[in-house]
CSV table of C-alpha atoms and ligand atoms in Angstrom, one decimal:
chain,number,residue,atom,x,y,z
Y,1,UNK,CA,6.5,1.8,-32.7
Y,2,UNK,CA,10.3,1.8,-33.2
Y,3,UNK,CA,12.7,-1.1,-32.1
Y,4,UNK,CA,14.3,1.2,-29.2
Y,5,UNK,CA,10.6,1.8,-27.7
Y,6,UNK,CA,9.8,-1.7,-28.1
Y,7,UNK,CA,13.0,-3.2,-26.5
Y,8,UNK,CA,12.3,-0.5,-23.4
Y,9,UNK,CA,9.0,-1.7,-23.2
Y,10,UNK,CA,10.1,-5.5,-22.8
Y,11,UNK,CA,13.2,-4.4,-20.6
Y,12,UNK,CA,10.5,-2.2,-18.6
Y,13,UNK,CA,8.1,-5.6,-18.6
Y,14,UNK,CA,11.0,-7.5,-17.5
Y,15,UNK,CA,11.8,-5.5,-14.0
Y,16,UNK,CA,8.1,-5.4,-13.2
Y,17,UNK,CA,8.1,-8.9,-13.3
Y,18,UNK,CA,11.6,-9.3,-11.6
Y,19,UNK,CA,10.0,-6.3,-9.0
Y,20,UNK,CA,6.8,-8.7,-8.1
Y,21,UNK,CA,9.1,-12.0,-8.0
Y,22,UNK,CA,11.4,-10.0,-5.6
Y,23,UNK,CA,8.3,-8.4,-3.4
Y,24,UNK,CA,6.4,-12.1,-3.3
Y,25,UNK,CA,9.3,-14.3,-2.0
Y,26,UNK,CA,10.0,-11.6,0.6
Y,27,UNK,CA,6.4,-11.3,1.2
Y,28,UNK,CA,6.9,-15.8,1.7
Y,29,UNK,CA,10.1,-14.9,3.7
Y,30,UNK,CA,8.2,-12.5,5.7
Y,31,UNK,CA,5.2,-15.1,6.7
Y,32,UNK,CA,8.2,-17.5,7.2
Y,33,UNK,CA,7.2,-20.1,4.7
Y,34,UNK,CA,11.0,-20.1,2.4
Y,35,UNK,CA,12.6,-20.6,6.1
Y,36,UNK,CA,10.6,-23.9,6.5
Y,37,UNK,CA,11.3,-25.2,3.2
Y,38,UNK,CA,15.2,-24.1,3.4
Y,39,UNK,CA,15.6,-25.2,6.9
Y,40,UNK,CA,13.7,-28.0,6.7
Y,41,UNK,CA,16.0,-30.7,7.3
Y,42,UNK,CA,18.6,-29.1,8.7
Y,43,UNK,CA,17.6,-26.5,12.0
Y,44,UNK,CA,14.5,-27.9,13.2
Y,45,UNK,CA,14.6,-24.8,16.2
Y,46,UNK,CA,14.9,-22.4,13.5
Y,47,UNK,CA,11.7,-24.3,11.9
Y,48,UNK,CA,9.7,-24.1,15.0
Y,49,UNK,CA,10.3,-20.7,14.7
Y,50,UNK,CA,9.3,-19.2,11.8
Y,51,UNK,CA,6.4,-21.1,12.1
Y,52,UNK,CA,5.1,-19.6,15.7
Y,53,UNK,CA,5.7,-15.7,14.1
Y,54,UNK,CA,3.7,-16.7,11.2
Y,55,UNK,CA,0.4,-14.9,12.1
Y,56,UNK,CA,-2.1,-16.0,10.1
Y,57,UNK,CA,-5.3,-13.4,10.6
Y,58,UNK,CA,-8.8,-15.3,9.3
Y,59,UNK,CA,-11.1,-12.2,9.3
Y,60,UNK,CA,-10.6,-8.2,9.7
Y,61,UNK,CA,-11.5,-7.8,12.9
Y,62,UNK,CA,-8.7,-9.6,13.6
Y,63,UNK,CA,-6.5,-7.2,12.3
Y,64,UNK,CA,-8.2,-4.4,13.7
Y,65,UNK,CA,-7.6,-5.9,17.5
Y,66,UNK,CA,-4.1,-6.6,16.3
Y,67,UNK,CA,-3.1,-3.4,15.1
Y,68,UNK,CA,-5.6,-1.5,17.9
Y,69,UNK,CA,-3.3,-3.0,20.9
Y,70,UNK,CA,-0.1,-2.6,19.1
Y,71,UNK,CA,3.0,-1.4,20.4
Y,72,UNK,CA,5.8,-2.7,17.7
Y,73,UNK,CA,7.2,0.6,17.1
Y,74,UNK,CA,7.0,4.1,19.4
Y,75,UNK,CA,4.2,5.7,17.2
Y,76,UNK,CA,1.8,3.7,19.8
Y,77,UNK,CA,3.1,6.3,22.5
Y,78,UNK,CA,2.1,9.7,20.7
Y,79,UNK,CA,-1.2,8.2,18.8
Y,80,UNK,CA,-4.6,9.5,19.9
Y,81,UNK,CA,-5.8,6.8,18.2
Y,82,UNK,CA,-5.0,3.6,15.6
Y,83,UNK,CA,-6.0,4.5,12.0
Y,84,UNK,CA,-6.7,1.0,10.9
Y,85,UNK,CA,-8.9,1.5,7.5
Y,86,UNK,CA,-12.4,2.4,5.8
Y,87,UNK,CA,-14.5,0.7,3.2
Y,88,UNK,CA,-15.8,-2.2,1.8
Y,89,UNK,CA,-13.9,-5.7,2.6
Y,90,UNK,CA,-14.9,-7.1,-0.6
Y,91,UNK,CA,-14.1,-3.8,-2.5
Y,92,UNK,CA,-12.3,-3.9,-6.0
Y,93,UNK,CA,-10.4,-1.0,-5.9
Y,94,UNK,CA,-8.2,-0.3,-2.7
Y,95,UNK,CA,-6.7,3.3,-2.4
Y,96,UNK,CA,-3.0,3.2,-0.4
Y,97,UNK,CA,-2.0,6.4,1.3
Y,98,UNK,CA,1.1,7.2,3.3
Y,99,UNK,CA,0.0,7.4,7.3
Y,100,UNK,CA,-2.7,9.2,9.2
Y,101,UNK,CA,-2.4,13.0,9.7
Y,102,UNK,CA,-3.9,14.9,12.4
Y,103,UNK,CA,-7.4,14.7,11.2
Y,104,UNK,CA,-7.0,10.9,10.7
Y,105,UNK,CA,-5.3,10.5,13.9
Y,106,UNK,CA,-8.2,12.6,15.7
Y,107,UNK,CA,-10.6,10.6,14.1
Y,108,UNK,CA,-9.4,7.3,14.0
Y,109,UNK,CA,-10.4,7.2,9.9
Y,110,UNK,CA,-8.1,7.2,7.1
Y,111,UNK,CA,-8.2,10.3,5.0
Y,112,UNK,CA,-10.6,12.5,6.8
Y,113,UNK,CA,-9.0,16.2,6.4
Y,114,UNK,CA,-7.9,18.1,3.4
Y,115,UNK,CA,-6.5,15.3,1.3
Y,116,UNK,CA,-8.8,13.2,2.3
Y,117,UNK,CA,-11.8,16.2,0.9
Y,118,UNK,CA,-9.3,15.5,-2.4
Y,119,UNK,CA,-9.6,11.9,-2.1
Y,120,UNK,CA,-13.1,11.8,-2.2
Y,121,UNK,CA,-13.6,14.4,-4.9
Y,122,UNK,CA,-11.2,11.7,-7.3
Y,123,UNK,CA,-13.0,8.5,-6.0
Y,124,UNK,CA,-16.8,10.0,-7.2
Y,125,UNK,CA,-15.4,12.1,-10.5
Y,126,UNK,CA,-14.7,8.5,-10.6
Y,127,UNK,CA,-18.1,7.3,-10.3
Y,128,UNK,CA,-17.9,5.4,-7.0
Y,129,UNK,CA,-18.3,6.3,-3.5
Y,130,UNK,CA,-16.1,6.3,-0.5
Y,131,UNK,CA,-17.9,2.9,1.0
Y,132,UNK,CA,-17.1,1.1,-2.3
Y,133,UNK,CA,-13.8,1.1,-2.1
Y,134,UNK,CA,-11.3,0.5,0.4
Y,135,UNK,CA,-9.3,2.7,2.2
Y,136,UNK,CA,-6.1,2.3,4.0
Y,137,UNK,CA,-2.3,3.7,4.8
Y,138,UNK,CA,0.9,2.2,4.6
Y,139,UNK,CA,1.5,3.4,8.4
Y,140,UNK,CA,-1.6,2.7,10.7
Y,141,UNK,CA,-0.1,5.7,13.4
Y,142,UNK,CA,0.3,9.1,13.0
Y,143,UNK,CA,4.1,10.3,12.9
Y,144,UNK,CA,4.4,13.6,15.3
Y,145,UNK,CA,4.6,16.4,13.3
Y,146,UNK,CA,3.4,14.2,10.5
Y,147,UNK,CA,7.0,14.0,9.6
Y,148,UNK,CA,7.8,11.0,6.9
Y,149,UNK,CA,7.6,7.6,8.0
Y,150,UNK,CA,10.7,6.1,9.2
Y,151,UNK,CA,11.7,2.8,7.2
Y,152,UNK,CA,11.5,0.8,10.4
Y,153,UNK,CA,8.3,2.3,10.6
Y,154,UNK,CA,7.4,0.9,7.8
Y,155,UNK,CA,8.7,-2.3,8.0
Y,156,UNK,CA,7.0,-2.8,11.1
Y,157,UNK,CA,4.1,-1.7,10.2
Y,158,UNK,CA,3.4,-3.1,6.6
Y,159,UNK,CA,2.5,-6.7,7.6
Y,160,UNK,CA,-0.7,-5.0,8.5
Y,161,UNK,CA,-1.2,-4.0,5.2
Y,162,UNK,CA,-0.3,-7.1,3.4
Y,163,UNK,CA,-2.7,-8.9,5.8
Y,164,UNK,CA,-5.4,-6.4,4.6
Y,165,UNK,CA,-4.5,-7.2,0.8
Y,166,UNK,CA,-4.8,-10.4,1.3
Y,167,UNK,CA,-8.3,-10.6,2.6
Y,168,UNK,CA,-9.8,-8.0,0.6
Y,169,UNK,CA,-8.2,-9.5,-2.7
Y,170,UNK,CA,-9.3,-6.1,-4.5
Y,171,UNK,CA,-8.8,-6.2,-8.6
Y,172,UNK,CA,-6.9,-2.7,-8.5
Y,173,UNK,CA,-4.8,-1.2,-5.7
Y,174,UNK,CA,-4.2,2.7,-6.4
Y,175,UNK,CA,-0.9,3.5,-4.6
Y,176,UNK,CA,-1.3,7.5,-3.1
Y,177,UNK,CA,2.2,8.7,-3.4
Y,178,UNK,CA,6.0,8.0,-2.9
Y,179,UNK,CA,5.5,6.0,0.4
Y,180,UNK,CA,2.9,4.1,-0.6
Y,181,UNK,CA,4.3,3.1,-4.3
Y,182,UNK,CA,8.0,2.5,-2.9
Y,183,UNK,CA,6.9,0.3,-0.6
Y,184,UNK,CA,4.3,-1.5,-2.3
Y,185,UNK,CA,6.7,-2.4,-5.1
Y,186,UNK,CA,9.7,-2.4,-3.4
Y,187,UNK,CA,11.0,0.0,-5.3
Y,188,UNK,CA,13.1,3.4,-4.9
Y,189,UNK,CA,12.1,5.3,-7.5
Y,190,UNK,CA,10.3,8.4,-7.9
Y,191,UNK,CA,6.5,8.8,-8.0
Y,192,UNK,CA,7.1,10.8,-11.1
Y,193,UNK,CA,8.9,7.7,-12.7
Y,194,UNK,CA,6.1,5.2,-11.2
Y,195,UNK,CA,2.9,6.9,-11.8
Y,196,UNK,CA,1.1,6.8,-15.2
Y,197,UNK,CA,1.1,2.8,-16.0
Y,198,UNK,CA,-0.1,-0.5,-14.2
Y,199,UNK,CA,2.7,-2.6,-12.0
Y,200,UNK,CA,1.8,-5.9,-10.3
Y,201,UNK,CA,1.9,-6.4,-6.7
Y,202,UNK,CA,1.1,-10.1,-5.6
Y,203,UNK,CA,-1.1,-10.8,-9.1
Y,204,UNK,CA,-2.9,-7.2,-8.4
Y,205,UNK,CA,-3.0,-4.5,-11.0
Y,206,UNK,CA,-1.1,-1.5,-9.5
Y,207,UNK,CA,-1.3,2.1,-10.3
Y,208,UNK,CA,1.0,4.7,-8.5
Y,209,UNK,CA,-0.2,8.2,-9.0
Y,210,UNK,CA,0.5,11.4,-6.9
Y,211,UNK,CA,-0.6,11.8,-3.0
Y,212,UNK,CA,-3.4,14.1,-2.9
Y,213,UNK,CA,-1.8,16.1,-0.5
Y,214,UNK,CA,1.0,16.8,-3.2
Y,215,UNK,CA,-2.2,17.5,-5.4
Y,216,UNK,CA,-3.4,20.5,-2.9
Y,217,UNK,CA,0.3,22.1,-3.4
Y,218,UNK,CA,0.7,21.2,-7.0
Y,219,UNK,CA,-2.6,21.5,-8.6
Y,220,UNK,CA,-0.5,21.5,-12.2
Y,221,UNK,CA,-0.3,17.3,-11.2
Y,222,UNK,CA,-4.2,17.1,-11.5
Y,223,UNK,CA,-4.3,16.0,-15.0
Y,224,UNK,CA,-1.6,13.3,-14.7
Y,225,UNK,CA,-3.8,12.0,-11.7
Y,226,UNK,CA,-6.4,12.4,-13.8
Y,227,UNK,CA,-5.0,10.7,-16.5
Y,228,UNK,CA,-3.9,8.0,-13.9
Y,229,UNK,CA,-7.5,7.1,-12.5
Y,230,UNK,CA,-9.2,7.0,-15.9
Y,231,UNK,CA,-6.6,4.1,-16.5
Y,232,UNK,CA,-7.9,2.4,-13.1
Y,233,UNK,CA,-11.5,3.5,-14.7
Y,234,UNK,CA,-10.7,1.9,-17.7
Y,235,UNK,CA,-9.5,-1.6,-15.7
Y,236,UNK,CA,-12.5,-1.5,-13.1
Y,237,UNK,CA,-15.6,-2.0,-15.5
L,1,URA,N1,-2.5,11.3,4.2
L,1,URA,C1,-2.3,9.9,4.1
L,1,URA,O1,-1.5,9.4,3.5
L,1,URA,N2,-3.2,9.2,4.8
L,1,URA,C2,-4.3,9.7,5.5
L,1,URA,O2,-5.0,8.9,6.0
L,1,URA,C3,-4.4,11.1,5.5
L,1,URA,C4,-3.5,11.9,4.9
């Protein structure tokens, strides 16, 4: 290997690190611990707080009754019903998608239509079933239309997420296209750039690859997935 691809190798080390330094403090920031500390001594209101926002969820169905009755954002209004997530709570491999479709939101399970026939066609080339793994979406509402998620959207929404992450405590989280890898790794950059190598999120193995929906219209991506989940293959055993 030449100097020039080593050095872009350690500079590309280097922001991934930066990346999950960045996404844990916010993550602290988030569950209002770095308020405590900072304000510690000084704002004692400001203390009190943070503290009665953290929520602090001990079991899944925990989430589930949290995210079932929610109304944070307006998606509540125009769901049929919450999408909340599939699979094994002790899985090792968590799959991330975007935000429930029509299908989804008919059936109140993640990745139930089209992509979801994709999704399952990658998880058992893989040698693993759908009830192995985990399943779950960045957004836990449908969008009308199925129009992107909105940022607010997400920002509401992700604690969700993190709260699932954190109980499951998979080995390898396989982010399902630009929504899911942006806002895992708090990053903006493309799917194309992400994809194809492991990044950390909170101590987890990461691998962005393309949404299988994006597979259905682009079957030319399928070896690059491919290519993707033998990595995750390759990490799981
Ligand atoms: N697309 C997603 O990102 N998630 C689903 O659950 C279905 C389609």
């Amino acid at each position: 290997m030449g100097n020039r691809a080593k050095n872009s190798d350690i500079i590309s080390e280097y922001l991934d690190t930066l990346t999950t330094v960045k996404s844990y403090l916010e993550e602290q920031i988030y569950l209002g611990f770095s308020e405590t500390q900072i304000n510690r001594s000084s704002q004692d209101d400001s203390k009190e707080q943070s503290e009665s926002s953290i929520v602090v969820y001990n079991n899944m169905d925990e989430i589930r009754s949290a995210v079932e009755s929610c109304q944070l954002c307006p998606l509540h209004k125009t769901r049929t019903n919450v999408v909340f997530g599939d699979g094994s709570e002790e899985a090792k491999l968590v799959f991330v998608g975007e935000a429930p479709g029509t299908d989804e939101d008919k059936q109140g399970k993640p990745f139930v239509g089209k992509a979801g026939q994709k999704l399952t066609q990658i998880i058992e080339a893989m040698g693993l079933s759908r009830p192995e793994v985990y399943i779950a979406n960045v957004l836990k509402c449908r969008p009308p239309r199925n129009r992107n998620p909105k940022p607010e959207e997400i920002e509401t929404c992700e604690p969700y997420l993190i709260a699932q992450l954190r109980l499951i405590k998979p080995r390898i989280i396989c982010a399902l296209g630009t929504f899911a890898a942006q806002t895992l790794l708090r990053s903006d950059k493309r799917i194309s750039t992400l994809r194809g190598r492991f990044h950390t999120y909170q101590g987890i193995r990461l691998m962005p690859t393309y949404h299988p929906a994006y597979l259905l219209r682009n079957p030319k991506f399928k070896r690059d997935v491919w290519e993707d989940v033998q990595k995750i293959m390759a990490e799981y055993s």
